[in-house]
Amino acid sequence: MSQKITLDHGSGGKLTLELIEEVFKSESGLDSAILGDIAFTTDSHSIKPLFFAGGDIGKLSVAGTVNDLLCVGAKPLYLSTAFIIEAGFEIDKLNRIVKSIKEEAEDAGVKIVCGDTKVVENGKCDGVYINTSGIGKIIRPIKGDNINDGDAVIVSGSIGEHGFAILNQRENLNLNTELRSDVSNLTDLILPLIESDVEIKFMRDPTRGGLAMCLNELCYKRDFGFEIEESLIPVMEDVRVISEILGIEPYYSANEGKMVIVVSKKDQDRALDILKKNPKGSNAKIIGKVSKKTAGNVILKTKFGSTRLLKMPVADKMPRIC
Amino acid sequence: MKAFRIKVEGIVQSVGFRPFIYRLFKNCSGWVRNSSGYVEIYLECQTSKEKIKKLIKTKKPANSQIDSIHIEEFKINKRAFDGFFIKTSSNKNTTPSIPPDLSICDQCAKELFDEKNRRFLHPFINCTNCGARFSIITGAPYDRDKTTMRYFTMCKICNQEYNTPSDRRFHAQPICCNECGPEYFLINKKKIIAKGIEAIKKLSEFLTKGGIALVKGIGGYHLYCDAFNEDAIERVKQIKNRYSKPFAVIVRDINTLSDYCFMSTEEQKLIESQIKPIVLLRLKSNKLQSATMGSPYLGAMLPYTPLHLLIFHFSKLKFLIATSANFTEKPLIYSDKDAVNFSETDYVLTNNRRIIRPLEDSIVKLVGNKKLIYRYARGFAPGVYSRKTKPNILAVGCDLKNNIAVSLKDKVVLSQYSGDLEEYENYLRFKEKVDDFLNFFKVKPDIVVCDKHPNYLSSNYAIENFENTLQVQHHKAHFASVLFEHQIKKPCLGVVLDGTGFGDDAAIWGGEFFIWDGKNIERVGHLKYMPFAFSEKAVKEPFRLAILWLKHLNITNHPLFDKYPEITKAAAFIEKTETSSAGRLFDVAAVLLGIKEKNSYEAEAAVNLNYEAFRSHSKEKLSYTIKNNIVDFSPTIEQLVYLNKKTNRSDLAMMFHNTIIDAVFENILNISHSNNIKNIALSGGVFQNEIILSGIVSRLNKKGFDVYFNNTAPINDGGIALGQIWLANSRLNI
Ligand SMILES: [Fe+3]
Ligand SMILES: [Mg+2]
Ligand SMILES: [Zn+2]
Ligand SMILES: [Zn+2]
């Protein structure tokens, strides 16, 4: 491991995984801790720009934590919010962020029960950082410990929007696009699934590192892998266009309102039916399956009939090509 | 009376070495046998050590290679043996050696068409001097029961030949005949429609009529069709989804080939050698354009199996397209099951001899009289170098062209090629190849060396599966591969002109000047950094880099900006890294000259720029600057933009080449002068460009430099594993 923290260590890719393993000496494991009947999680949020097409840091900080609770089979109940604010930050903007937090919390069915505020010197932080912690009630624990050959992999909707929307705005690409972040809590989409008797093996919101990271992390050093069909992955046209322009595949772009769900094959259609009842799940798709044959690897079957490895993102700007 | 214990090392097994020794000493007494990795001789004879050594060395079989002969002499009172005989192999636990697959020899070829011979028209005819080896061997030492020929019981006569020391087929492990050998089958819609020689006859007729077929060869399946039949070629293009990368051909005979191509004596020797690689030859006419897709070269090989000879015998075909059977990027088909299930062709010609290792055809070009190896596979692999290394090392090579290497105590073995590891099936073959080499050569690596690139699958594989790993910089490994190959002991200046590799400073390197002073490798110069973005797309679509560089050089107006407005817009804001890559410079030049904006295969733009330059004899050059050993081609790029359309395109292409030669040469002069170095090593994919390589070499030779470059291993990434071995063994500044 390199001796200094780099931005890549926080990119959610392989280096993040190593950082967690080697420094924090913890397995990256599940999105939330399962403590008997209680699920507990925490997440810090920093984003540039703070306000973006489709949302802002406030909405993001609620949705992220709520979705992490849902991942382990919990009904999200309570949230704390802690702000780190840069001196000089406009109160008006703060008001907007707080308002958006309230709205998203209401939509997600969670109560904000405590909070904290710190102000740091100008230049010591980039506008505002928000940490949220959340508590949920376990409906049924989903631990990802019973994943079998042939289990179905579902995504709850089209992928890559958040990452590319942010990039488009931050890098001032000004590409003619209506692209918006998909940031959203998934309570009303996922809770019915948890409450059903569909055999859910695993859930994760594919945030940093995108779908590629999410799947790779799940099978990293495990005795199963994934076979994904490229043609089945839902991708919006605008995402495709940006992906083409930037040379970044949508599988590596972050999502903030999507869920990757592994269910037993026998229940795959029922799971899909439940998701599709909610507008947020209207684009839900079975994109592939768990495979013992490809243990430790995520392979993508392309439209041209070839199969390639969907790698864990490391330093994605670096082409492998010679 | 005198006796001798003799140990001969090198490629001495399965090349007729023991029968040769038998014939040499049959009037003396003693024995000869294969040990794992060498041949052992006990000889009772009134002669001298020197004589024995000379005899063996001068008369050795054509395909053998002697690395060392160790002779121990002692006195005996009386003979222990009556005559000289061949003992069965001893199974000692030392390093085995296996020669590559060899093309059919002249004697076998003659017998094949001799009606009186018992192997008349036998499609598997072979002897100790020829035939399949590496592709059908399951283990060492090399014996019939360790090949896939073990499923075929020798008939009486074959058995007799096999056991007669004076016979050419004495211990020819794959020996067989029409009675007892494997058989060919012609399959149509999964049904066998003909067998044996009938199958081959039918196939020949079918190919003559313009059909395409999937045909089993030595190391896998090929797609065959008549190279003059446009429709057939069109269908092959569709099947392979390959529309601009030339196809290789098998040509009836050397005379036919010389009607179509220029061929030097050296080139003829190479194409006729038993390696039988695809040799790139300059075309005389454009009659084979559909096969070569506009390339000035024809990739041609002579028939290397009895089957090839039979097909030409039963038909009037002159050239057969023989392209490995795969979809683009996918690996070669070599299992019979996959072949039979392949539904894209009307016919499949298969046989019941199993292939153990898939091996593609090797590709070579001669520059001067030196080999430039583009692809190192059938006929070359496994390639053995006699080198002593302290630890046992496994080198996993690179991702895009993968050849691995293992070092055993006293030899280093370079593997066959696999394609881009990102393609999952190639990755699986890479893993199989690593396991195969470790098992086959019975080696437990003390250290596993890989590329420093954080995204290389080969590197991640090494790190995840082995304890003691070492990551080395890509271009230092390129440089070291030359130091390895030529066993350079004196300080040396290394020039690596390449595509892209991960640099020590996390930039993308690819145009590097190094000094090895006998202790360390130090980067002393490079091409000036230019911006890089758009990830792998920038390599596949070089117009993106062209736009980026034009913007960087403050060129405000260019047709590319209008043609690609989104990319132009994005280029201004996208996050950038830096590159010193020479390959990318060629890409950009090709784009700016309007030659190619997107690559459909690796380096297509650069290759076409090279071809364009062939049409010119311009001696002129463009401008560049050098400061502190850093070569800046910005003025060159500006001139390309300015002169484009004002100057003949071919001339500009040639002037660009001249510029690179001039600049690299000047930088070499500067660096070598201030460091007092006389040895120059050249490596990297850009040196596959003949104009650049021979241009730089001849300028250096004129100045009295000793110039070395890769010519027994690929100069591209296929040779990197050898450099990795060298670096791991010296563990210097890496
Ligand atoms: Fe290279
Ligand atoms: Mg989280
Ligand atoms: Zn022969
Ligand atoms: Zn026989």
mmCIF file with all atom_site columns, N, CA, C and O in Angstrom, chain B residues 199-232:
data_model
loop_
_atom_site.group_PDB
_atom_site.id
_atom_site.type_symbol
_atom_site.label_atom_id
_atom_site.label_alt_id
_atom_site.label_comp_id
_atom_site.label_asym_id
_atom_site.label_entity_id
_atom_site.label_seq_id
_atom_site.pdbx_PDB_ins_code
_atom_site.Cartn_x
_atom_site.Cartn_y
_atom_site.Cartn_z
_atom_site.occupancy
_atom_site.B_iso_or_equiv
_atom_site.pdbx_formal_charge
_atom_site.auth_seq_id
_atom_site.auth_comp_id
_atom_site.auth_asym_id
_atom_site.auth_atom_id
_atom_site.pdbx_PDB_model_num
ATOM 1   N N  . ALA B 1 199 ? -12.014 -37.231 -46.731 1.00 0.00 ? 199 ALA B N  1
ATOM 2   C CA . ALA B 1 199 ? -12.418 -35.988 -46.072 1.00 0.00 ? 199 ALA B CA 1
ATOM 3   C C  . ALA B 1 199 ? -11.567 -34.838 -46.582 1.00 0.00 ? 199 ALA B C  1
ATOM 4   O O  . ALA B 1 199 ? -12.073 -33.732 -46.851 1.00 0.00 ? 199 ALA B O  1
ATOM 5   N N  . ILE B 1 200 ? -10.276 -35.085 -46.724 1.00 0.00 ? 200 ILE B N  1
ATOM 6   C CA . ILE B 1 200 ? -9.366  -34.021 -47.168 1.00 0.00 ? 200 ILE B CA 1
ATOM 7   C C  . ILE B 1 200 ? -9.607  -33.690 -48.638 1.00 0.00 ? 200 ILE B C  1
ATOM 8   O O  . ILE B 1 200 ? -9.586  -32.524 -49.035 1.00 0.00 ? 200 ILE B O  1
ATOM 9   N N  . LYS B 1 201 ? -9.856  -34.731 -49.443 1.00 0.00 ? 201 LYS B N  1
ATOM 10  C CA . LYS B 1 201 ? -10.170 -34.517 -50.859 1.00 0.00 ? 201 LYS B CA 1
ATOM 11  C C  . LYS B 1 201 ? -11.416 -33.645 -51.005 1.00 0.00 ? 201 LYS B C  1
ATOM 12  O O  . LYS B 1 201 ? -11.428 -32.670 -51.742 1.00 0.00 ? 201 LYS B O  1
ATOM 13  N N  . LYS B 1 202 ? -12.448 -34.019 -50.268 1.00 0.00 ? 202 LYS B N  1
ATOM 14  C CA . LYS B 1 202 ? -13.716 -33.278 -50.343 1.00 0.00 ? 202 LYS B CA 1
ATOM 15  C C  . LYS B 1 202 ? -13.516 -31.831 -49.921 1.00 0.00 ? 202 LYS B C  1
ATOM 16  O O  . LYS B 1 202 ? -14.052 -30.911 -50.535 1.00 0.00 ? 202 LYS B O  1
ATOM 17  N N  . LEU B 1 203 ? -12.760 -31.657 -48.845 1.00 0.00 ? 203 LEU B N  1
ATOM 18  C CA . LEU B 1 203 ? -12.495 -30.301 -48.349 1.00 0.00 ? 203 LEU B CA 1
ATOM 19  C C  . LEU B 1 203 ? -11.793 -29.477 -49.434 1.00 0.00 ? 203 LEU B C  1
ATOM 20  O O  . LEU B 1 203 ? -12.145 -28.322 -49.679 1.00 0.00 ? 203 LEU B O  1
ATOM 21  N N  . SER B 1 204 ? -10.819 -30.093 -50.085 1.00 0.00 ? 204 SER B N  1
ATOM 22  C CA . SER B 1 204 ? -10.063 -29.388 -51.126 1.00 0.00 ? 204 SER B CA 1
ATOM 23  C C  . SER B 1 204 ? -10.988 -28.949 -52.250 1.00 0.00 ? 204 SER B C  1
ATOM 24  O O  . SER B 1 204 ? -10.903 -27.820 -52.739 1.00 0.00 ? 204 SER B O  1
ATOM 25  N N  . GLU B 1 205 ? -11.873 -29.856 -52.678 1.00 0.00 ? 205 GLU B N  1
ATOM 26  C CA . GLU B 1 205 ? -12.831 -29.516 -53.727 1.00 0.00 ? 205 GLU B CA 1
ATOM 27  C C  . GLU B 1 205 ? -13.715 -28.364 -53.289 1.00 0.00 ? 205 GLU B C  1
ATOM 28  O O  . GLU B 1 205 ? -13.959 -27.415 -54.038 1.00 0.00 ? 205 GLU B O  1
ATOM 29  N N  . PHE B 1 206 ? -14.145 -28.476 -52.074 1.00 0.00 ? 206 PHE B N  1
ATOM 30  C CA . PHE B 1 206 ? -15.049 -27.465 -51.521 1.00 0.00 ? 206 PHE B CA 1
ATOM 31  C C  . PHE B 1 206 ? -14.368 -26.095 -51.463 1.00 0.00 ? 206 PHE B C  1
ATOM 32  O O  . PHE B 1 206 ? -14.949 -25.075 -51.843 1.00 0.00 ? 206 PHE B O  1
ATOM 33  N N  . LEU B 1 207 ? -13.130 -26.068 -51.014 1.00 0.00 ? 207 LEU B N  1
ATOM 34  C CA . LEU B 1 207 ? -12.392 -24.802 -50.947 1.00 0.00 ? 207 LEU B CA 1
ATOM 35  C C  . LEU B 1 207 ? -12.173 -24.237 -52.354 1.00 0.00 ? 207 LEU B C  1
ATOM 36  O O  . LEU B 1 207 ? -12.252 -23.030 -52.566 1.00 0.00 ? 207 LEU B O  1
ATOM 37  N N  . THR B 1 208 ? -11.897 -25.129 -53.287 1.00 0.00 ? 208 THR B N  1
ATOM 38  C CA . THR B 1 208 ? -11.695 -24.697 -54.678 1.00 0.00 ? 208 THR B CA 1
ATOM 39  C C  . THR B 1 208 ? -12.932 -23.988 -55.204 1.00 0.00 ? 208 THR B C  1
ATOM 40  O O  . THR B 1 208 ? -12.855 -23.012 -55.931 1.00 0.00 ? 208 THR B O  1
ATOM 41  N N  . LYS B 1 209 ? -14.099 -24.508 -54.801 1.00 0.00 ? 209 LYS B N  1
ATOM 42  C CA . LYS B 1 209 ? -15.357 -23.928 -55.276 1.00 0.00 ? 209 LYS B CA 1
ATOM 43  C C  . LYS B 1 209 ? -15.729 -22.649 -54.547 1.00 0.00 ? 209 LYS B C  1
ATOM 44  O O  . LYS B 1 209 ? -16.815 -22.109 -54.743 1.00 0.00 ? 209 LYS B O  1
ATOM 45  N N  . GLY B 1 210 ? -14.860 -22.203 -53.656 1.00 0.00 ? 210 GLY B N  1
ATOM 46  C CA . GLY B 1 210 ? -15.142 -20.934 -52.978 1.00 0.00 ? 210 GLY B CA 1
ATOM 47  C C  . GLY B 1 210 ? -15.758 -21.081 -51.605 1.00 0.00 ? 210 GLY B C  1
ATOM 48  O O  . GLY B 1 210 ? -16.284 -20.128 -51.042 1.00 0.00 ? 210 GLY B O  1
ATOM 49  N N  . GLY B 1 211 ? -15.695 -22.282 -51.053 1.00 0.00 ? 211 GLY B N  1
ATOM 50  C CA . GLY B 1 211 ? -16.249 -22.499 -49.726 1.00 0.00 ? 211 GLY B CA 1
ATOM 51  C C  . GLY B 1 211 ? -15.321 -22.006 -48.632 1.00 0.00 ? 211 GLY B C  1
ATOM 52  O O  . GLY B 1 211 ? -14.138 -21.756 -48.865 1.00 0.00 ? 211 GLY B O  1
ATOM 53  N N  . ILE B 1 212 ? -15.870 -21.836 -47.425 1.00 0.00 ? 212 ILE B N  1
ATOM 54  C CA . ILE B 1 212 ? -15.002 -21.571 -46.278 1.00 0.00 ? 212 ILE B CA 1
ATOM 55  C C  . ILE B 1 212 ? -15.189 -22.698 -45.283 1.00 0.00 ? 212 ILE B C  1
ATOM 56  O O  . ILE B 1 212 ? -16.284 -23.239 -45.125 1.00 0.00 ? 212 ILE B O  1
ATOM 57  N N  . ALA B 1 213 ? -14.120 -23.064 -44.622 1.00 0.00 ? 213 ALA B N  1
ATOM 58  C CA . ALA B 1 213 ? -14.195 -24.187 -43.696 1.00 0.00 ? 213 ALA B CA 1
ATOM 59  C C  . ALA B 1 213 ? -13.364 -23.917 -42.452 1.00 0.00 ? 213 ALA B C  1
ATOM 60  O O  . ALA B 1 213 ? -12.425 -23.110 -42.469 1.00 0.00 ? 213 ALA B O  1
ATOM 61  N N  . LEU B 1 214 ? -13.766 -24.574 -41.410 1.00 0.00 ? 214 LEU B N  1
ATOM 62  C CA . LEU B 1 214 ? -13.032 -24.522 -40.157 1.00 0.00 ? 214 LEU B CA 1
ATOM 63  C C  . LEU B 1 214 ? -12.140 -25.765 -40.150 1.00 0.00 ? 214 LEU B C  1
ATOM 64  O O  . LEU B 1 214 ? -12.634 -26.884 -40.312 1.00 0.00 ? 214 LEU B O  1
ATOM 65  N N  . VAL B 1 215 ? -10.840 -25.578 -39.999 1.00 0.00 ? 215 VAL B N  1
ATOM 66  C CA . VAL B 1 215 ? -9.919  -26.691 -40.178 1.00 0.00 ? 215 VAL B CA 1
ATOM 67  C C  . VAL B 1 215 ? -8.974  -26.818 -38.991 1.00 0.00 ? 215 VAL B C  1
ATOM 68  O O  . VAL B 1 215 ? -8.369  -25.835 -38.555 1.00 0.00 ? 215 VAL B O  1
ATOM 69  N N  . LYS B 1 216 ? -8.862  -28.031 -38.491 1.00 0.00 ? 216 LYS B N  1
ATOM 70  C CA . LYS B 1 216 ? -7.996  -28.260 -37.337 1.00 0.00 ? 216 LYS B CA 1
ATOM 71  C C  . LYS B 1 216 ? -6.541  -28.387 -37.770 1.00 0.00 ? 216 LYS B C  1
ATOM 72  O O  . LYS B 1 216 ? -6.208  -29.172 -38.655 1.00 0.00 ? 216 LYS B O  1
ATOM 73  N N  . GLY B 1 217 ? -5.703  -27.601 -37.164 1.00 0.00 ? 217 GLY B N  1
ATOM 74  C CA . GLY B 1 217 ? -4.273  -27.647 -37.475 1.00 0.00 ? 217 GLY B CA 1
ATOM 75  C C  . GLY B 1 217 ? -3.480  -28.124 -36.270 1.00 0.00 ? 217 GLY B C  1
ATOM 76  O O  . GLY B 1 217 ? -3.977  -28.886 -35.448 1.00 0.00 ? 217 GLY B O  1
ATOM 77  N N  . ILE B 1 218 ? -2.256  -27.617 -36.148 1.00 0.00 ? 218 ILE B N  1
ATOM 78  C CA . ILE B 1 218 ? -1.368  -28.050 -35.071 1.00 0.00 ? 218 ILE B CA 1
ATOM 79  C C  . ILE B 1 218 ? -1.820  -27.515 -33.707 1.00 0.00 ? 218 ILE B C  1
ATOM 80  O O  . ILE B 1 218 ? -2.004  -28.251 -32.760 1.00 0.00 ? 218 ILE B O  1
ATOM 81  N N  . GLY B 1 219 ? -2.005  -26.206 -33.644 1.00 0.00 ? 219 GLY B N  1
ATOM 82  C CA . GLY B 1 219 ? -2.277  -25.604 -32.342 1.00 0.00 ? 219 GLY B CA 1
ATOM 83  C C  . GLY B 1 219 ? -3.691  -25.079 -32.195 1.00 0.00 ? 219 GLY B C  1
ATOM 84  O O  . GLY B 1 219 ? -3.996  -24.392 -31.220 1.00 0.00 ? 219 GLY B O  1
ATOM 85  N N  . GLY B 1 220 ? -4.555  -25.398 -33.139 1.00 0.00 ? 220 GLY B N  1
ATOM 86  C CA . GLY B 1 220 ? -5.929  -24.915 -33.030 1.00 0.00 ? 220 GLY B CA 1
ATOM 87  C C  . GLY B 1 220 ? -6.600  -24.929 -34.388 1.00 0.00 ? 220 GLY B C  1
ATOM 88  O O  . GLY B 1 220 ? -6.073  -25.501 -35.349 1.00 0.00 ? 220 GLY B O  1
ATOM 89  N N  . TYR B 1 221 ? -7.756  -24.304 -34.447 1.00 0.00 ? 221 TYR B N  1
ATOM 90  C CA . TYR B 1 221 ? -8.520  -24.283 -35.695 1.00 0.00 ? 221 TYR B CA 1
ATOM 91  C C  . TYR B 1 221 ? -8.292  -22.994 -36.473 1.00 0.00 ? 221 TYR B C  1
ATOM 92  O O  . TYR B 1 221 ? -8.103  -21.929 -35.878 1.00 0.00 ? 221 TYR B O  1
ATOM 93  N N  . HIS B 1 222 ? -8.301  -23.121 -37.803 1.00 0.00 ? 222 HIS B N  1
ATOM 94  C CA . HIS B 1 222 ? -8.204  -21.967 -38.682 1.00 0.00 ? 222 HIS B CA 1
ATOM 95  C C  . HIS B 1 222 ? -9.462  -21.886 -39.537 1.00 0.00 ? 222 HIS B C  1
ATOM 96  O O  . HIS B 1 222 ? -10.123 -22.892 -39.771 1.00 0.00 ? 222 HIS B O  1
ATOM 97  N N  . LEU B 1 223 ? -9.744  -20.694 -40.020 1.00 0.00 ? 223 LEU B N  1
ATOM 98  C CA . LEU B 1 223 ? -10.719 -20.554 -41.093 1.00 0.00 ? 223 LEU B CA 1
ATOM 99  C C  . LEU B 1 223 ? -9.937  -20.543 -42.394 1.00 0.00 ? 223 LEU B C  1
ATOM 100 O O  . LEU B 1 223 ? -8.978  -19.781 -42.533 1.00 0.00 ? 223 LEU B O  1
ATOM 101 N N  . TYR B 1 224 ? -10.337 -21.400 -43.337 1.00 0.00 ? 224 TYR B N  1
ATOM 102 C CA . TYR B 1 224 ? -9.661  -21.486 -44.620 1.00 0.00 ? 224 TYR B CA 1
ATOM 103 C C  . TYR B 1 224 ? -10.590 -21.024 -45.730 1.00 0.00 ? 224 TYR B C  1
ATOM 104 O O  . TYR B 1 224 ? -11.786 -21.337 -45.713 1.00 0.00 ? 224 TYR B O  1
ATOM 105 N N  . CYS B 1 225 ? -10.034 -20.328 -46.700 1.00 0.00 ? 225 CYS B N  1
ATOM 106 C CA . CYS B 1 225 ? -10.749 -20.113 -47.961 1.00 0.00 ? 225 CYS B CA 1
ATOM 107 C C  . CYS B 1 225 ? -9.741  -19.702 -49.018 1.00 0.00 ? 225 CYS B C  1
ATOM 108 O O  . CYS B 1 225 ? -8.607  -19.346 -48.704 1.00 0.00 ? 225 CYS B O  1
ATOM 109 N N  . ASP B 1 226 ? -10.163 -19.761 -50.264 1.00 0.00 ? 226 ASP B N  1
ATOM 110 C CA . ASP B 1 226 ? -9.317  -19.359 -51.377 1.00 0.00 ? 226 ASP B CA 1
ATOM 111 C C  . ASP B 1 226 ? -9.046  -17.859 -51.286 1.00 0.00 ? 226 ASP B C  1
ATOM 112 O O  . ASP B 1 226 ? -9.979  -17.062 -51.246 1.00 0.00 ? 226 ASP B O  1
ATOM 113 N N  . ALA B 1 227 ? -7.762  -17.475 -51.287 1.00 0.00 ? 227 ALA B N  1
ATOM 114 C CA . ALA B 1 227 ? -7.412  -16.065 -51.108 1.00 0.00 ? 227 ALA B CA 1
ATOM 115 C C  . ALA B 1 227 ? -7.733  -15.221 -52.333 1.00 0.00 ? 227 ALA B C  1
ATOM 116 O O  . ALA B 1 227 ? -7.572  -14.006 -52.303 1.00 0.00 ? 227 ALA B O  1
ATOM 117 N N  . PHE B 1 228 ? -8.170  -15.858 -53.411 1.00 0.00 ? 228 PHE B N  1
ATOM 118 C CA . PHE B 1 228 ? -8.560  -15.087 -54.585 1.00 0.00 ? 228 PHE B CA 1
ATOM 119 C C  . PHE B 1 228 ? -10.075 -14.980 -54.718 1.00 0.00 ? 228 PHE B C  1
ATOM 120 O O  . PHE B 1 228 ? -10.581 -14.352 -55.629 1.00 0.00 ? 228 PHE B O  1
ATOM 121 N N  . ASN B 1 229 ? -10.779 -15.643 -53.844 1.00 0.00 ? 229 ASN B N  1
ATOM 122 C CA . ASN B 1 229 ? -12.240 -15.640 -53.956 1.00 0.00 ? 229 ASN B CA 1
ATOM 123 C C  . ASN B 1 229 ? -12.860 -14.545 -53.087 1.00 0.00 ? 229 ASN B C  1
ATOM 124 O O  . ASN B 1 229 ? -12.967 -14.671 -51.867 1.00 0.00 ? 229 ASN B O  1
ATOM 125 N N  . GLU B 1 230 ? -13.269 -13.455 -53.735 1.00 0.00 ? 230 GLU B N  1
ATOM 126 C CA . GLU B 1 230 ? -13.763 -12.278 -53.020 1.00 0.00 ? 230 GLU B CA 1
ATOM 127 C C  . GLU B 1 230 ? -14.954 -12.588 -52.113 1.00 0.00 ? 230 GLU B C  1
ATOM 128 O O  . GLU B 1 230 ? -15.020 -12.118 -50.983 1.00 0.00 ? 230 GLU B O  1
ATOM 129 N N  . ASP B 1 231 ? -15.885 -13.385 -52.641 1.00 0.00 ? 231 ASP B N  1
ATOM 130 C CA . ASP B 1 231 ? -17.082 -13.681 -51.849 1.00 0.00 ? 231 ASP B CA 1
ATOM 131 C C  . ASP B 1 231 ? -16.725 -14.436 -50.579 1.00 0.00 ? 231 ASP B C  1
ATOM 132 O O  . ASP B 1 231 ? -17.241 -14.142 -49.497 1.00 0.00 ? 231 ASP B O  1
ATOM 133 N N  . ALA B 1 232 ? -15.856 -15.413 -50.746 1.00 0.00 ? 232 ALA B N  1
ATOM 134 C CA . ALA B 1 232 ? -15.457 -16.209 -49.589 1.00 0.00 ? 232 ALA B CA 1
ATOM 135 C C  . ALA B 1 232 ? -14.773 -15.327 -48.553 1.00 0.00 ? 232 ALA B C  1
ATOM 136 O O  . ALA B 1 232 ? -15.072 -15.400 -47.361 1.00 0.00 ? 232 ALA B O  1
#
